[in-house]
Structures are given as C-alpha cells and as structure tokens.
CSV table of N, CA and C in Angstrom, one decimal:
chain,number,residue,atom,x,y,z
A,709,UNK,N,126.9,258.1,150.4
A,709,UNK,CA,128.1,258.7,150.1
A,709,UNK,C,129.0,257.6,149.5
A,710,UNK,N,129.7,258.0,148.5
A,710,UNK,CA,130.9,257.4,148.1
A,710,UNK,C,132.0,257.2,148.1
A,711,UNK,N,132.9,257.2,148.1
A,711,UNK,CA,134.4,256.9,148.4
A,711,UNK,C,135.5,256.6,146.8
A,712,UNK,N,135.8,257.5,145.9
A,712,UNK,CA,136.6,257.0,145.0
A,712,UNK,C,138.1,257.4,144.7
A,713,UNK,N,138.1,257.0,143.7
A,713,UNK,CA,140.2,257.1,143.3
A,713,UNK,C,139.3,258.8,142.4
A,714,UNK,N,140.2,259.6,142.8
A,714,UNK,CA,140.2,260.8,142.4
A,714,UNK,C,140.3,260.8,141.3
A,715,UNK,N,141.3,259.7,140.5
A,715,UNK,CA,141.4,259.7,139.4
A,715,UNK,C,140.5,259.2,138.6
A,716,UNK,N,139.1,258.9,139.0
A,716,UNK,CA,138.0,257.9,138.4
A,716,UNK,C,137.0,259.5,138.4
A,717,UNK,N,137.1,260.3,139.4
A,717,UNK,CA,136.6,261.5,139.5
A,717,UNK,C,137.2,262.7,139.6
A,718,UNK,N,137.9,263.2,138.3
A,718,UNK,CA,139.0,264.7,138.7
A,718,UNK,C,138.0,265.8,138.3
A,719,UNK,N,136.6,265.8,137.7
A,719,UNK,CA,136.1,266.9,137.6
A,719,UNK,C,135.6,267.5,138.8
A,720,UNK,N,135.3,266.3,140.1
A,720,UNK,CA,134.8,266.6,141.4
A,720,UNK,C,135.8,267.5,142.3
A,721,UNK,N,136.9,267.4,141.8
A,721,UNK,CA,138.3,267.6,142.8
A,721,UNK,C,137.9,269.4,142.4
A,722,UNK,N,137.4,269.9,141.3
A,722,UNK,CA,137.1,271.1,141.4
A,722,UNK,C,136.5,272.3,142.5
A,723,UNK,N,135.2,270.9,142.7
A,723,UNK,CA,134.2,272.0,143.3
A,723,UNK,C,134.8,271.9,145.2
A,724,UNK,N,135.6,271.5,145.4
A,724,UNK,CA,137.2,271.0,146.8
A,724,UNK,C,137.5,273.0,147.0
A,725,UNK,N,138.5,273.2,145.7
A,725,UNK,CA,139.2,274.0,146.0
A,725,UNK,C,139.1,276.0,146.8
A,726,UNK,N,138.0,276.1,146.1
A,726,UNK,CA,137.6,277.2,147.2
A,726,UNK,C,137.9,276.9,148.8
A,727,UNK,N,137.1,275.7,149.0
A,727,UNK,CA,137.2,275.4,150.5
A,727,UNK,C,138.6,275.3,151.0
A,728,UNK,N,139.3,274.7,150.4
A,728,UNK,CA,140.5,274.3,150.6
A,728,UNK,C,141.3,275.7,150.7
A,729,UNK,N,141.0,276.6,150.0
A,729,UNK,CA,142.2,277.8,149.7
A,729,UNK,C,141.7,278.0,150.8
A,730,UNK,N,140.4,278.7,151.5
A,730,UNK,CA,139.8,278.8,152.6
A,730,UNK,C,140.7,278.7,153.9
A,731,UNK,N,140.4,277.4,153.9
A,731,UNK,CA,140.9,276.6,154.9
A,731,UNK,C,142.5,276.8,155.4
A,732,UNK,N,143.4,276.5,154.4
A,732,UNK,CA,144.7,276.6,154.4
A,732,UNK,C,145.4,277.8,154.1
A,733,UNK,N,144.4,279.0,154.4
A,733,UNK,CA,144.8,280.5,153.8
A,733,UNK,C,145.9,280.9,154.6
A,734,UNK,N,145.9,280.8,155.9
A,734,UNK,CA,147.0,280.6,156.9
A,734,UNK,C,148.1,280.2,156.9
A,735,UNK,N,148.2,279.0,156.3
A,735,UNK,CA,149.3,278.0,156.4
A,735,UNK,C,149.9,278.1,155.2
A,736,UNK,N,149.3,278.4,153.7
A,736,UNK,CA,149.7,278.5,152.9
A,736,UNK,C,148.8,279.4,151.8
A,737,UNK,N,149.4,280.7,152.3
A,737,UNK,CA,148.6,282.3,151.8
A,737,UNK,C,149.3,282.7,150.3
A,738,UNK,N,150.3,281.5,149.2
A,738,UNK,CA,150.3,281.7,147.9
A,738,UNK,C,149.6,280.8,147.3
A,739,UNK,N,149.3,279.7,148.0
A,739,UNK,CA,148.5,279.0,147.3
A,739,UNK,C,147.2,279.6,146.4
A,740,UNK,N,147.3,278.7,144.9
A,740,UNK,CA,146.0,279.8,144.3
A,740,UNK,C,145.1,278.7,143.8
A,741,UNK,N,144.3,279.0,143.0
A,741,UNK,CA,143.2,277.8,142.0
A,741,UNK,C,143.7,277.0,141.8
A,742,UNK,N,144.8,277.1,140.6
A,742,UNK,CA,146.0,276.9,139.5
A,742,UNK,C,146.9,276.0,140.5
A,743,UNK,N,147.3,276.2,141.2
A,743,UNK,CA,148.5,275.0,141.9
A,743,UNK,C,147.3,274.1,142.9
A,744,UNK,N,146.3,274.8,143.3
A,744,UNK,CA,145.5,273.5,144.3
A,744,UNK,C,144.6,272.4,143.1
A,745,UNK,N,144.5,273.1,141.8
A,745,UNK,CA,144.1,272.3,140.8
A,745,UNK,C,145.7,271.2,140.3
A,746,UNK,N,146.9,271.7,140.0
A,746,UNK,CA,147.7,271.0,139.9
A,746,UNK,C,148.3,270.1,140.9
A,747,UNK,N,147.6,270.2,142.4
A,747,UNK,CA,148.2,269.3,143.3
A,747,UNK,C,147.7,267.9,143.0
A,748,UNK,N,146.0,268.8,142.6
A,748,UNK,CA,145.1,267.3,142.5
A,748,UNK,C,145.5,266.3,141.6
A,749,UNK,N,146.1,267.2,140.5
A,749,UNK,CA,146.2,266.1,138.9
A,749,UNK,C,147.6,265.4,139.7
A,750,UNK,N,148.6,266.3,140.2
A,750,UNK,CA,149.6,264.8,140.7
A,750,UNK,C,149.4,263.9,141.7
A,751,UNK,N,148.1,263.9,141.8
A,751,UNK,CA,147.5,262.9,143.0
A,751,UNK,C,146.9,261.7,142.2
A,752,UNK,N,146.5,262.0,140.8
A,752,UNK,CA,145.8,260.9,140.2
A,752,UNK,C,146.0,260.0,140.0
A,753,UNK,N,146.4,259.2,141.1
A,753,UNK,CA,146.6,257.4,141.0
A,753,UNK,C,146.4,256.7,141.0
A,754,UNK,N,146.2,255.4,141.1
A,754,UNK,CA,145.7,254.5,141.7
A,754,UNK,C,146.6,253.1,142.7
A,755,UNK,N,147.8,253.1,142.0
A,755,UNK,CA,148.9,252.6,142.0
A,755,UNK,C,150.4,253.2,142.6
A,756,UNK,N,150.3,253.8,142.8
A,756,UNK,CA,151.4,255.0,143.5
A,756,UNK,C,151.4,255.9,143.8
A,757,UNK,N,152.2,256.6,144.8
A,757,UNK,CA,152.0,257.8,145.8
A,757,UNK,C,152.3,259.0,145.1
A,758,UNK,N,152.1,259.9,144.8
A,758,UNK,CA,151.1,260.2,146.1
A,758,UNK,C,149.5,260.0,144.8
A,759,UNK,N,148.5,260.0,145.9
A,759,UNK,CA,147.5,259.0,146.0
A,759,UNK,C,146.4,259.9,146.8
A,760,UNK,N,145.2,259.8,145.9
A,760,UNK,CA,143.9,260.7,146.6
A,760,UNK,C,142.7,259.8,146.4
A,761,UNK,N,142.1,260.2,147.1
A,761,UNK,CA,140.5,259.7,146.8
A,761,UNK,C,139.5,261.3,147.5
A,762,UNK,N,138.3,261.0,146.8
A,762,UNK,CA,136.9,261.7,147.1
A,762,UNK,C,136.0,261.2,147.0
A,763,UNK,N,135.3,262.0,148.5
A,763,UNK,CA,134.1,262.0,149.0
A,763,UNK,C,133.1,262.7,148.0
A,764,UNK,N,132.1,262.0,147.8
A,764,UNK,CA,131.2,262.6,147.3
A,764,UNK,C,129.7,261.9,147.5
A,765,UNK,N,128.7,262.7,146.5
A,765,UNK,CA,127.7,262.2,147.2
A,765,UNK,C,126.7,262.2,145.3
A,766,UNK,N,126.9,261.2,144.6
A,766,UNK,CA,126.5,261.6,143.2
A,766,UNK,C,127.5,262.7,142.7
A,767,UNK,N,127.2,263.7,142.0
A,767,UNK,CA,128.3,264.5,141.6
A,767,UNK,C,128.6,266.2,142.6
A,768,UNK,N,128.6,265.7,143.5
A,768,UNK,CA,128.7,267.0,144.4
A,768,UNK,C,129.9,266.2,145.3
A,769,UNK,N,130.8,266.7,145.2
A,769,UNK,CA,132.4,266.3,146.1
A,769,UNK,C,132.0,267.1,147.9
A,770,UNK,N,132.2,266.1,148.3
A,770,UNK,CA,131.9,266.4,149.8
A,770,UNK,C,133.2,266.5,151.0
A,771,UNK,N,134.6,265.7,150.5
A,771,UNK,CA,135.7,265.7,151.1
A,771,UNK,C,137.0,265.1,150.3
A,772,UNK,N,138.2,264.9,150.8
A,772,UNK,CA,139.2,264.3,149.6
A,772,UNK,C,139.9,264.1,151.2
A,773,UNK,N,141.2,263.1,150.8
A,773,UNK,CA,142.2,262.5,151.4
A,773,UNK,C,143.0,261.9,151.0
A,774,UNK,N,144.0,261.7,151.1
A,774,UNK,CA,145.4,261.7,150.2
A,774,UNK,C,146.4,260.7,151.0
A,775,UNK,N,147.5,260.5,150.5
A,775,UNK,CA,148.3,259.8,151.0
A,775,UNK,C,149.8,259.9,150.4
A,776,UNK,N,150.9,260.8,151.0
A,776,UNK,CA,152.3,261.0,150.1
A,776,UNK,C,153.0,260.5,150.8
A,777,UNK,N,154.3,260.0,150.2
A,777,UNK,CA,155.2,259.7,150.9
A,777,UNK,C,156.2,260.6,152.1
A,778,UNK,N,156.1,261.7,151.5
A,778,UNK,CA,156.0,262.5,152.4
A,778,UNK,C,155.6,264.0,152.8
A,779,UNK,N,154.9,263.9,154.1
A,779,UNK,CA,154.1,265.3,154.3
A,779,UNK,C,154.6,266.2,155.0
C-alpha cells in the first residue's frame, strides 16, 4: 500500500465517493457525487490546508484522510 498527496493522485479520489456517500448518508443526506467530488479538488495540496492524502494500492484507492483547519 501507498500513501500519497491526493493531488499527485485525483483520479483515485473517484473510485472514494460511493463509499463515502454511503457512509455519511446520515450525517449528511444532501451530499451528492458533484460536491463529494468538489470537496476532494479543494483538498488538492500539498502546502496548505485543507490537505488530503490516499490510500491506495497501484491504482485502486483503498482509503483518504485529510486535514482542515477546521472540522
């Protein structure tokens, strides 16, 4: 497994978002594709917050984690 700057890998941040709507269907039941795909692009950093990286394994994305100034 890998470990990268999201922004070195944003086509991976794709195959995330099903899970993710999934996941946070609860907590946030407007969330759609479209804004969980735009959260990722304002995550694309390397140098300032807010700040992501992905798990992957070759090109199959296995987890993400992030870092904002505030959550």
């Amino acid at each position: 497994m890998q470990i990268s700057y999201l922004v070195d890998g944003p086509e991976l941040s794709l195959q995330l978002i099903p899970g993710l709507l999934d996941y946070w269907r609860d907590i946030a039941p407007e969330d759609t594709p479209a804004s969980r795909a735009q959260r990722f692009r304002n995550h694309m950093h390397r140098n300032q917050l807010p700040i992501a990286w992905i798990a992957h394994q070759g090109m199959k994305a296995v987890g993400t984690a992030a870092l904002r100034a505030h959550d």
